[in-house]
């Protein structure tokens, strides 16, 4: 345990869950969209379900049960710089409003980067993503991880109120267990030119889909096929609503105007967003990909109020969402600790 000016920094433990939850609710994101995370089950269990191998540091004063700040990191294996590397994602940097402007974020970043480096090794990659407009986090993260290596976009659309028009020759359904190996092969091909893509096999995909607390089913995989049953496109839907919800405190005026008819937000101000991950489609199968997206927006309308996805703006995946050109998009900057571990000419897979 370290201390400086009466501030104690120590590694995050399961017993910190209640205090960490209070900190989450006191610290909304300060980007263009400001929202707080509210976990629906024990915060530690929810964090581990969303991102296995999560660790990090919390800050407090001696004798206090409340937290002044926290920063977490999650470990995974990713393609980077032409090889597989251990990857540490820094996320959930929070400093309570009463303790800002005193260098606490810098202290948390220093200790957490040290922990991340010790975990992933000298050949590993340390990354973090910050929403454009979040000036404080951009400054703090940019000092600890000095290399901007790219950015990605987020598109969020409301769920459909009417079924989509049928796309000729395309059928959408949930993937079958025996198809996961073929899906993993398609994913490896689709993302072969992406940095930070997590490699997949049929077994790893099955484990990822099945990893969730019993009371909180989390992930399902859907595919689009042709009339002969051949795979044309696929995507995973992540439904974190049993684990956490987002309470939105501010959105830009244009989004507020759109929300009057789109109803992204529920009457209580929460956003129950389903997220798309591990999406792919065959070359020339953009129509099947869009049919898959639209069908999910309709069939899962009772599970969430919105469907969102993240992608490099140069990626073919930009053709999957049906959002019009004027639809607002959030953008995130990716920072890394080391130069050269991510090749800028390649597409960037969002590490979330």
Coordinates of N, CA, C and O in Angstrom, one line a residue, residues 45-52 203-220 238-239 243:
X45 N -18.6 -8.4 -9.3 CA -19.0 -9.5 -10.2 C -19.4 -9.0 -11.5 O -19.1 -9.6 -12.6
X46 N -20.1 -7.8 -11.6 CA -20.5 -7.3 -12.9 C -19.3 -6.9 -13.7 O -19.2 -7.1 -14.9
X47 N -18.3 -6.3 -13.1 CA -17.1 -5.9 -13.8 C -16.3 -7.1 -14.4 O -15.9 -7.1 -15.5
X48 N -16.2 -8.2 -13.6 CA -15.6 -9.4 -14.0 C -16.3 -10.1 -15.1 O -15.7 -10.7 -16.0
X49 N -17.7 -10.0 -15.1 CA -18.5 -10.6 -16.2 C -18.3 -9.9 -17.5 O -18.2 -10.5 -18.5
X50 N -18.2 -8.5 -17.4 CA -18.1 -7.8 -18.6 C -16.7 -7.9 -19.2 O -16.4 -8.0 -20.4
X51 N -15.7 -7.8 -18.3 CA -14.3 -7.9 -18.7 C -13.5 -8.8 -17.7 O -13.0 -8.3 -16.7
X52 N -13.4 -10.1 -18.1 CA -12.6 -10.9 -17.2 C -11.2 -10.4 -17.0 O -10.7 -9.7 -17.9
X203 N -14.2 -22.9 -30.0 CA -14.2 -23.1 -28.5 C -14.2 -21.8 -27.8 O -14.9 -21.6 -26.8
X204 N -13.3 -20.9 -28.2 CA -13.2 -19.6 -27.5 C -14.5 -18.8 -27.6 O -14.9 -18.1 -26.7
X205 N -15.1 -18.8 -28.8 CA -16.3 -18.1 -29.0 C -17.4 -18.7 -28.2 O -18.2 -17.9 -27.6
X206 N -17.5 -20.0 -28.1 CA -18.5 -20.6 -27.2 C -18.3 -20.2 -25.8 O -19.3 -19.9 -25.0
X207 N -17.1 -20.2 -25.3 CA -16.8 -19.8 -23.9 C -17.2 -18.4 -23.7 O -17.7 -18.0 -22.6
X208 N -16.9 -17.5 -24.6 CA -17.2 -16.1 -24.5 C -18.7 -15.9 -24.4 O -19.2 -15.1 -23.6
X209 N -19.4 -16.6 -25.3 CA -20.9 -16.4 -25.3 C -21.5 -17.0 -24.0 O -22.5 -16.5 -23.6
X210 N -20.9 -18.0 -23.4 CA -21.5 -18.6 -22.2 C -21.0 -18.0 -20.9 O -21.5 -18.4 -19.8
X211 N -20.1 -17.0 -21.0 CA -19.5 -16.5 -19.7 C -20.4 -15.4 -19.2 O -20.4 -14.3 -19.7
X212 N -21.2 -15.7 -18.2 CA -22.0 -14.7 -17.5 C -22.5 -15.2 -16.2 O -22.7 -16.5 -16.1
X213 N -22.8 -14.4 -15.2 CA -23.5 -14.9 -14.0 C -24.8 -15.5 -14.4 O -25.5 -15.1 -15.3
X214 N -25.3 -16.5 -13.6 CA -26.5 -17.2 -14.0 C -27.7 -16.3 -14.0 O -28.6 -16.5 -14.8
X215 N -27.7 -15.2 -13.2 CA -28.9 -14.3 -13.2 C -28.8 -13.2 -14.2 O -29.7 -12.4 -14.3
X216 N -27.7 -13.2 -15.0 CA -27.5 -12.1 -16.0 C -27.0 -12.6 -17.3 O -25.8 -12.4 -17.6
X217 N -27.8 -13.3 -18.1 CA -27.4 -13.8 -19.5 C -26.9 -12.5 -20.2 O -27.5 -11.5 -20.2
X218 N -25.8 -12.7 -20.9 CA -25.1 -11.5 -21.5 C -25.0 -11.4 -23.0 O -25.2 -10.4 -23.6
X219 N -24.6 -12.5 -23.6 CA -24.3 -12.5 -25.0 C -25.0 -13.6 -25.8 O -25.2 -14.7 -25.4
X220 N -25.4 -13.2 -27.1 CA -26.0 -14.1 -28.0 C -25.5 -13.8 -29.4 O -25.1 -12.7 -29.7
X238 N -24.6 -8.0 -27.2 CA -24.3 -8.0 -25.8 C -25.4 -7.2 -25.1 O -25.6 -6.0 -25.4
X239 N -26.0 -7.8 -24.1 CA -27.1 -7.2 -23.4 C -26.6 -7.1 -21.9 O -26.8 -8.0 -21.1
X243 N -26.7 -6.5 -15.8 CA -25.5 -6.2 -15.0 C -25.3 -4.7 -14.7 O -25.0 -4.3 -13.6

